[in-house]
Coordinates of C-alpha atoms in Angstrom, one line a residue:
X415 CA 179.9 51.0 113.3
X416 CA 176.8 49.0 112.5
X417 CA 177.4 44.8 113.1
X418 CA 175.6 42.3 111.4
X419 CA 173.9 39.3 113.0
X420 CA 173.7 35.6 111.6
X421 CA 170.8 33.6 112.5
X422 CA 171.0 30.3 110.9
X423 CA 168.7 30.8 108.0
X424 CA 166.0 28.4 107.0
X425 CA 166.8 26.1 103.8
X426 CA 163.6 27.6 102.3
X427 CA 165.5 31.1 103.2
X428 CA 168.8 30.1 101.6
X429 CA 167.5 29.1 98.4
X430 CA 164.9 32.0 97.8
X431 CA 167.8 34.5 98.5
X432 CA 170.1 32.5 96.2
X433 CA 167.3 32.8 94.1
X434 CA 166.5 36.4 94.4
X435 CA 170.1 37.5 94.6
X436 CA 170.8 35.3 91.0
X437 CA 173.6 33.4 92.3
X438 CA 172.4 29.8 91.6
X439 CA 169.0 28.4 91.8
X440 CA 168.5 24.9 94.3
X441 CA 166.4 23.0 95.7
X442 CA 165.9 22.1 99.6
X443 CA 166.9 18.3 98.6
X444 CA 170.3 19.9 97.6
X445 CA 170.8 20.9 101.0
X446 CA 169.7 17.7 102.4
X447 CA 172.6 15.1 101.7
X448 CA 175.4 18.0 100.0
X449 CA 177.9 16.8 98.1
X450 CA 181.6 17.8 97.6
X451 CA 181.5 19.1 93.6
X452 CA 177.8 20.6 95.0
X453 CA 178.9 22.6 97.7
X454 CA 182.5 23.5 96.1
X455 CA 180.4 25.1 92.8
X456 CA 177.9 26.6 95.3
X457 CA 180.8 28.4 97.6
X458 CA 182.6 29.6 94.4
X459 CA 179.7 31.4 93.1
X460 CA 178.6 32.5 96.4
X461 CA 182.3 34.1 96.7
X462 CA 182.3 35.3 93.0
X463 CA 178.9 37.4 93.8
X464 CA 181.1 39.0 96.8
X465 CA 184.1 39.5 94.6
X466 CA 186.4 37.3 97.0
X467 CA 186.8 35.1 93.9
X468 CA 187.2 36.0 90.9
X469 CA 186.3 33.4 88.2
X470 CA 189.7 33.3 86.3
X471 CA 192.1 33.4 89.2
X472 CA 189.3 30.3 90.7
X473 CA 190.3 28.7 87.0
X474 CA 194.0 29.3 86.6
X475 CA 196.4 27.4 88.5
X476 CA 199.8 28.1 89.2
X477 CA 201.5 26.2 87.2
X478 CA 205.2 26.4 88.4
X479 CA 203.7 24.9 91.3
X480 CA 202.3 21.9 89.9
X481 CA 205.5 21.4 87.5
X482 CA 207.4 20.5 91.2
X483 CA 204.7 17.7 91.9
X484 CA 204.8 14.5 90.1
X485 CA 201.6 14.2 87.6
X486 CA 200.6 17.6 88.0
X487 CA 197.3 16.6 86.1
X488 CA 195.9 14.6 89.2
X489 CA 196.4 17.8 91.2
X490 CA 194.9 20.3 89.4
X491 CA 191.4 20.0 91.6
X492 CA 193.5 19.4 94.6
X493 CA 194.7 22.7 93.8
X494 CA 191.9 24.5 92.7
X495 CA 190.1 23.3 96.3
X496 CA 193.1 24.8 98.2
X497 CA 192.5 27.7 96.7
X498 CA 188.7 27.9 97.7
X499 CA 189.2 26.5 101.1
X500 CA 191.3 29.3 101.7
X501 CA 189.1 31.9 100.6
X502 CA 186.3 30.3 102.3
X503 CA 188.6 30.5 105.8
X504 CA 189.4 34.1 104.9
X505 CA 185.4 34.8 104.5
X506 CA 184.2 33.0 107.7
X507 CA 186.8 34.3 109.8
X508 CA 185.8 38.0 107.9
X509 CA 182.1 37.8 109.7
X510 CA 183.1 36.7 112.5
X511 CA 182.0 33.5 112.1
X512 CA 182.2 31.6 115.6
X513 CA 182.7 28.4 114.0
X514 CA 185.9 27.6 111.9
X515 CA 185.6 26.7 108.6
X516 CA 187.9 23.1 107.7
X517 CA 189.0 21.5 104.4
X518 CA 186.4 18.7 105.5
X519 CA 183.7 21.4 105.0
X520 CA 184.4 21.3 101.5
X521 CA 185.6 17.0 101.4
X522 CA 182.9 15.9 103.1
X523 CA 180.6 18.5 103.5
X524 CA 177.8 18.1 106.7
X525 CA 174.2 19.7 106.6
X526 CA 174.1 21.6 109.7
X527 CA 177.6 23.1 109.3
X528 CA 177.1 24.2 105.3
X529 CA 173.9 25.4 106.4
X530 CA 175.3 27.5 109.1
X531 CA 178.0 28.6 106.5
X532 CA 175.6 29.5 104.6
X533 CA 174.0 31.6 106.6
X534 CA 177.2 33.6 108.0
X535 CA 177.8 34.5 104.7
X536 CA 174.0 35.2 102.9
X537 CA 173.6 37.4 106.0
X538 CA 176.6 39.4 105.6
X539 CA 175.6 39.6 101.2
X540 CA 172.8 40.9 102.8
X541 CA 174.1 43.4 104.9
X542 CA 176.5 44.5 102.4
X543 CA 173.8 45.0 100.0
X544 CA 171.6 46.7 102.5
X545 CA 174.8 49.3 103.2
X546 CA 175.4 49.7 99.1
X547 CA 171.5 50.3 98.6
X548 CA 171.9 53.1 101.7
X549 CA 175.4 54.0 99.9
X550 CA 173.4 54.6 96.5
X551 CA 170.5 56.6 97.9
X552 CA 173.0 58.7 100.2
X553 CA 175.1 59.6 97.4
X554 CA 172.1 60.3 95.0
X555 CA 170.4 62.4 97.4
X556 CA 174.0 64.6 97.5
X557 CA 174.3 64.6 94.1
X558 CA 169.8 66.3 93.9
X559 CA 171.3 68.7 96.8
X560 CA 174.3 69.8 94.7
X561 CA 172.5 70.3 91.7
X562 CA 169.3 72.1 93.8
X563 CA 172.0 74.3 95.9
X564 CA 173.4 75.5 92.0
X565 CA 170.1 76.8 91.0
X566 CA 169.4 78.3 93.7
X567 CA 172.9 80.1 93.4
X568 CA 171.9 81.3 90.0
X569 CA 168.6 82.4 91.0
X570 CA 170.2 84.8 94.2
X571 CA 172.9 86.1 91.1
X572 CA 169.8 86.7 88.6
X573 CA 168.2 88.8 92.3
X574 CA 171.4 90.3 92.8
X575 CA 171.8 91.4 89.2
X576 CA 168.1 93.1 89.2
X577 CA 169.0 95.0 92.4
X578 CA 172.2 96.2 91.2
X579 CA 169.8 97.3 87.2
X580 CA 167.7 99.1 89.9
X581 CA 170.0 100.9 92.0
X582 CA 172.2 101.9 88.3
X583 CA 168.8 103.8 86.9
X584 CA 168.3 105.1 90.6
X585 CA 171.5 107.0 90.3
X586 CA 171.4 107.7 86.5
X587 CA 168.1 109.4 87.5
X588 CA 169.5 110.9 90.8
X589 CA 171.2 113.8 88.5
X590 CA 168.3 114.9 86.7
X591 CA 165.7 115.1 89.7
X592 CA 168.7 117.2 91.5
X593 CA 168.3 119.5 88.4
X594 CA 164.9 119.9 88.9
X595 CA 165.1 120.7 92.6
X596 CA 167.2 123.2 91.9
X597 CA 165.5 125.0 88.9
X598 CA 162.4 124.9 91.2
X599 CA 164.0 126.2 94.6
X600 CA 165.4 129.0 91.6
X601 CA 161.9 130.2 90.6
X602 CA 160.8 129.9 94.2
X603 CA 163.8 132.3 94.7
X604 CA 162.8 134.2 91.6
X605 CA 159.0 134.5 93.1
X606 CA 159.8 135.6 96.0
X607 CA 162.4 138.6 94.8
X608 CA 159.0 139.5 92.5
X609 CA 157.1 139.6 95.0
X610 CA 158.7 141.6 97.2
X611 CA 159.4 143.8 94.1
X612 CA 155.4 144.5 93.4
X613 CA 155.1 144.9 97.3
X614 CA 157.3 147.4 96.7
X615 CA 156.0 148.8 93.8
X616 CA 152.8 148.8 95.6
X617 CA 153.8 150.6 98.2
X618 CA 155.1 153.4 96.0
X619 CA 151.6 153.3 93.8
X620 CA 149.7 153.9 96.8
X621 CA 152.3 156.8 98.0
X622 CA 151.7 158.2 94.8
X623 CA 148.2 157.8 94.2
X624 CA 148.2 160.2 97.4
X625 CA 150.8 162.1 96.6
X626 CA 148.0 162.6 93.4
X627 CA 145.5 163.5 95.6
X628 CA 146.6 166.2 97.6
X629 CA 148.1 167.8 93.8
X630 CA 144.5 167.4 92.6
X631 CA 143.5 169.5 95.8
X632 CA 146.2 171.9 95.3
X633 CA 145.1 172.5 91.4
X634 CA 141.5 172.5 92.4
X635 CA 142.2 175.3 94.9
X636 CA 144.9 177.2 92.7
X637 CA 142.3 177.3 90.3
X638 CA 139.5 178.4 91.9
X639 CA 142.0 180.8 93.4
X640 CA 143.2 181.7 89.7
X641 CA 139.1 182.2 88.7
X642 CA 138.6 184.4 92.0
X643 CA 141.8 186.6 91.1
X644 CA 141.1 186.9 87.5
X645 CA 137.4 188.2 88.3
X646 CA 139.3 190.6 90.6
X647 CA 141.3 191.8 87.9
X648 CA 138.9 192.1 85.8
X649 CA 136.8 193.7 88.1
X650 CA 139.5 195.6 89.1
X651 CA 140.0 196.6 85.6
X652 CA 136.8 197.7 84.7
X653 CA 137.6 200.4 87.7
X654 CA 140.6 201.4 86.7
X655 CA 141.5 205.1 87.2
X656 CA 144.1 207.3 86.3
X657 CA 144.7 207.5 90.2
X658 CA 147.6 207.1 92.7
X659 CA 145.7 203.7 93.7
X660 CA 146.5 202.5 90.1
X661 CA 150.0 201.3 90.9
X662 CA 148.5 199.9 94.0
X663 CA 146.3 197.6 91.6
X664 CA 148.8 197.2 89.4
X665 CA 151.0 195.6 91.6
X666 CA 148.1 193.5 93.4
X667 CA 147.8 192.3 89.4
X668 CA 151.4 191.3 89.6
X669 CA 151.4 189.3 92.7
X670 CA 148.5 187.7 91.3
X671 CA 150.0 186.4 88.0
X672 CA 153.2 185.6 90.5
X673 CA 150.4 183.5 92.3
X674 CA 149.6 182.0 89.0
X675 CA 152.3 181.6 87.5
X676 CA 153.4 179.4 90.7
X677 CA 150.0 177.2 90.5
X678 CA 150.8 176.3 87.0
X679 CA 154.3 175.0 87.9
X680 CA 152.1 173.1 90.3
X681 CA 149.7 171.9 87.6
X682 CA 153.1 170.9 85.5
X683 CA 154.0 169.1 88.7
X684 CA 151.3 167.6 88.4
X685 CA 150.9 166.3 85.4
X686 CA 154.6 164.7 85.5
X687 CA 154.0 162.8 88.7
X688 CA 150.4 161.5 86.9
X689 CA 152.6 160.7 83.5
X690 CA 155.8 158.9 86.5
X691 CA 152.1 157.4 88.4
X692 CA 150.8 156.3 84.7
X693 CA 154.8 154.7 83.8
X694 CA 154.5 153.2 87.2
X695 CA 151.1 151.3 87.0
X696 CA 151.8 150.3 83.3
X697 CA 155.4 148.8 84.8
X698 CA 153.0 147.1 87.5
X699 CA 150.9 145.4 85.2
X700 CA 153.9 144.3 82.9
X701 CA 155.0 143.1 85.9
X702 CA 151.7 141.3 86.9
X703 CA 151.7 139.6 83.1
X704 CA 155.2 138.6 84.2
X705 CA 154.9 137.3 87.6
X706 CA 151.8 135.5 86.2
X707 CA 154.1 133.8 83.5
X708 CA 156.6 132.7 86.5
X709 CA 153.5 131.4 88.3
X710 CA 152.7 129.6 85.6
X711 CA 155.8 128.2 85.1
X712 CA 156.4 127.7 88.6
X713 CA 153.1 125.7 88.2
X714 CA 154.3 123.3 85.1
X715 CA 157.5 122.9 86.9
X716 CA 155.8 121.8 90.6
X717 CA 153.8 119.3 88.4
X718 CA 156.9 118.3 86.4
X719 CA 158.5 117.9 89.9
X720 CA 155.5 116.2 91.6
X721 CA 155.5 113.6 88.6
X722 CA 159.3 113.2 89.3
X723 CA 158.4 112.7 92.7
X724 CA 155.8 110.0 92.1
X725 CA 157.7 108.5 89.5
X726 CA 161.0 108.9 92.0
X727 CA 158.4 107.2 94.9
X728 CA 157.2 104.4 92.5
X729 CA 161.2 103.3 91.6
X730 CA 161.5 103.4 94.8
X731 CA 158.8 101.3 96.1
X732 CA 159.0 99.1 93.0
X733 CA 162.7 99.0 93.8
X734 CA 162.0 98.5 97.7
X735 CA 159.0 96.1 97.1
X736 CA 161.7 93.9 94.7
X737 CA 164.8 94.3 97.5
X738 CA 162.0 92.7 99.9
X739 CA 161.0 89.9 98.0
X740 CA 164.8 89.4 96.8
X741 CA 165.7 89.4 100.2
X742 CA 162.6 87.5 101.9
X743 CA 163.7 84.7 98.8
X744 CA 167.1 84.8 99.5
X745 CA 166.9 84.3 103.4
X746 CA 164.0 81.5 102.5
X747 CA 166.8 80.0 100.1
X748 CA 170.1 80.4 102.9
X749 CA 167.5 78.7 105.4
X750 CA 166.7 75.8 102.6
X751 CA 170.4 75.4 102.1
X752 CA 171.6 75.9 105.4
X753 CA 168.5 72.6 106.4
X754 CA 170.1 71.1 103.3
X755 CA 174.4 71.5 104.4
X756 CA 172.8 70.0 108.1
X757 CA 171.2 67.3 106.5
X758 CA 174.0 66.7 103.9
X759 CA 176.9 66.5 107.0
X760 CA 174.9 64.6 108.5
X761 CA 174.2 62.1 105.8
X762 CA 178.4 62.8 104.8
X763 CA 179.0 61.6 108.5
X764 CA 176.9 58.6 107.7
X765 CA 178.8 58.0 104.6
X766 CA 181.8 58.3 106.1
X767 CA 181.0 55.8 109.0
X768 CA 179.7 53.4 106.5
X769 CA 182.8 54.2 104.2
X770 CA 184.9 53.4 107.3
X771 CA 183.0 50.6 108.1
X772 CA 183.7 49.5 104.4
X773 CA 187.6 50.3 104.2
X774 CA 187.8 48.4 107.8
X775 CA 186.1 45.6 106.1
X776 CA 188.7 45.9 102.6
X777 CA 191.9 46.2 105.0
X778 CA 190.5 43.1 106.7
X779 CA 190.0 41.5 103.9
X780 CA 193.0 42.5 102.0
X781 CA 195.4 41.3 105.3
X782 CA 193.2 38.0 105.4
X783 CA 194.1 37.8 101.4
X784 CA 197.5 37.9 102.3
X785 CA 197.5 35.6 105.5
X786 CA 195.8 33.4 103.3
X787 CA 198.1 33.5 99.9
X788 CA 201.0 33.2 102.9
X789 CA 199.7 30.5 104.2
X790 CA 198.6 29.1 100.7
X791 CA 202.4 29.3 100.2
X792 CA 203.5 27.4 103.3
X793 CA 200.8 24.5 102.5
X794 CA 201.9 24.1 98.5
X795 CA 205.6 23.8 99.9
X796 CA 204.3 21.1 102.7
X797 CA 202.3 19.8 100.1
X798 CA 205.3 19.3 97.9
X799 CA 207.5 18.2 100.9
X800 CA 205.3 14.9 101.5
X801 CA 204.5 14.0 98.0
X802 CA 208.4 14.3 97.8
X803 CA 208.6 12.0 101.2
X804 CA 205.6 10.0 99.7
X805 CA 207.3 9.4 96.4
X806 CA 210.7 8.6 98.2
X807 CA 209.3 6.4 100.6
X808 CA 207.5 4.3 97.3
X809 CA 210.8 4.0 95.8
X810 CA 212.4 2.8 98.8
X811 CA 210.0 0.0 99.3
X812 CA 209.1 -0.7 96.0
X813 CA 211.6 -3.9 95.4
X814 CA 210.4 -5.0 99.0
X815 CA 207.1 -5.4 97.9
X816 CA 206.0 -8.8 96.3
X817 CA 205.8 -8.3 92.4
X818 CA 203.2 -9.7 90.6
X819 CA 203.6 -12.4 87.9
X820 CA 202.9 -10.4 85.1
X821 CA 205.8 -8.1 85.9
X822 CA 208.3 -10.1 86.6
X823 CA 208.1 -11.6 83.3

């Protein structure tokens, strides 16, 4: 705990900080050759501006007391002086004053020792003013700290709510860009199954498209067959005897019309596999139209999913971009208040060691108070006890001592 020193001020000193501090203005002459009343009224306000005396107790007297005394108007200042004696005792010996403060301080007061007096206790106003100033600024600064320390609470709820808004429309969106993943990985599904189909369809064009080729060969030679045996016949015809070779021809005719008869099954094939080859390609092309129309499709949807996806990727940085600077803010703001809870303890522990220093200062007082009122007590009693002997002893040797004429008459 901090101790206060006191120098023996200056007279110039003592009256610009009785000045400055509004307690009563002097002069050095007043300090010169004190007087009683002068020094009395200058040690009651000095104790007033301390609160060690209060003007109204200073004032009031206890009467009760003064009732015991004989002509309690003659002690009334008597009384009043006791009491500021003993505050004055309870002060010094409060700063540790190394001299003792007497009744004669205050009867006939001496320069050197009211000076000195009055620097114990100007230096202790002013080191109790220096610790209230310290007091003021301590508790002001907590009070900017609290206040700051609330804001900055509000600000990291206001963060905290926009993260939490952010990560709500993240997962109110989540559903819908799920649905479009899976209606795309559907048509992708869907594409590939078409594919494969007109692979396969392909495949069976191309089987029949030579399939084609070798009937068109067949018919090609059946007919030119057909041509060759129906200028036989008619060649054949045109020598046609009533012979035994006619049954011979005859029967060469039949084996030819079996022969043609079997080439236009072939020519019937034929034409059904070029009608099934025809069904096929125009099933091919309505397939084409349709697997263009998926691509297409397929198309709108990748762009509807790529815009999803950038619009998905811009949340996400917008939303990543704001967590960073939420978070980068609200580390910047723990490390302000974290400097700020240091600096706070260790202005509290300065508080509280001034505060100490303060209530050891109050007990002291208070237990001098009450040393001093006991004492106070004792002395009124005394007091009363040899104005009692004082007024019994008159009595006693009143009708010893000469009277004077007046009196006697």
């Amino acid at each position: 705990m901090s101790k206060f020193e006191f120098p023996k001020l200056s007279r110039n000193d003592i009256v610009t900080i009785l000045a400055d501090s509004q307690i009563i203005a002097i002069s050095d002459r007043d300090l010169v050759n004190p007087n009683p009343d002068f020094v009395a009224d200058l040690f009651a306000r000095i104790l007033s501006h301390i609160d060690f005396l209060h003007e109204e107790d200073y004032e009031q007297v206890e009467f009760a007391a003064l009732e015991q005394l004989e002509n309690p108007d003659l002690h009334v200042d008597s009384a009043r002086s006791m009491k500021l004696y003993n505050r004055m005792k309870e002060v010094v010996a409060l700063v540790d004053c190394p001299k003792r403060f007497t009744l004669k301080d205050l009867i006939r007061p001496e320069t050197d020792r009211t000076e000195y007096f009055l620097s114990a206790i100007l230096n202790f106003c002013l080191h109790r003013e220096t610790k209230m100033n310290i007091l003021t600024k301590v508790v002001d600064q907590v009070t900017d700290i609290d206040e700051q320390r609330n804001r900055w609470e509000d600000r990291i709820s206001q963060l905290n709510a926009e993260i939490a808004e952010y990560n709500e429309a993240r997962e109110k969106e989540l559903p819908l860009v799920q649905e479009v993943d899976a209606k795309v990985k559907e048509l992708r599904q869907t594409i590939a199954g078409l594919n494969n189909q007109q692979m396969s369809l392909r495949t069976s064009l191309r089987k029949l498209k030579e399939k084609t080729g070798e009937m068109e060969e067949k018919i090609s030679s059946a007919e030119f067959a057909l041509v060759q045996s129906v200028q036989e016949s008619a060649n054949l015809r045109s020598r046609i005897v009533q012979s035994p070779d006619k049954l011979q021809v005859s029967k060469k005719l039949s084996k030819h019309l079996a022969q043609m008869q079997a080439i236009q099954e072939q020519v019937n094939s034929a034409k059904s596999v070029d009608r099934d080859f025809k069904a096929v390609k125009a099933k091919l092309a309505d397939d084409g139209v349709l697997s263009r129309s998926l691509q297409a499709k397929l198309v709108e949807r990748e762009g509807k999913v790529e815009q999803f996806n950038e619009l998905k990727k811009q949340l996400e940085k917008d939303r990543d971009l704001k967590f960073e600077e939420a978070s980068k803010e609200l580390n910047n703001v723990k490390l302000e208040v974290e400097s700020r809870r240091r600096d706070m303890e260790a202005r509290q522990r300065d508080v509280e060691a001034a505060v100490a220093e303060v209530d050891s200062i109050t007990a002291k007082t208070t237990s001098i108070k009450e040393s001093g009122a006991s004492h106070q007590k004792q002395l009124a009693r005394k007091c009363e006890e040899i104005m009692k002997e004082f007024y019994q002893y008159q009595n006693s040797i009143r009708f010893l001592l000469p009277m004077p004429d007046g009196e006697r008459q």
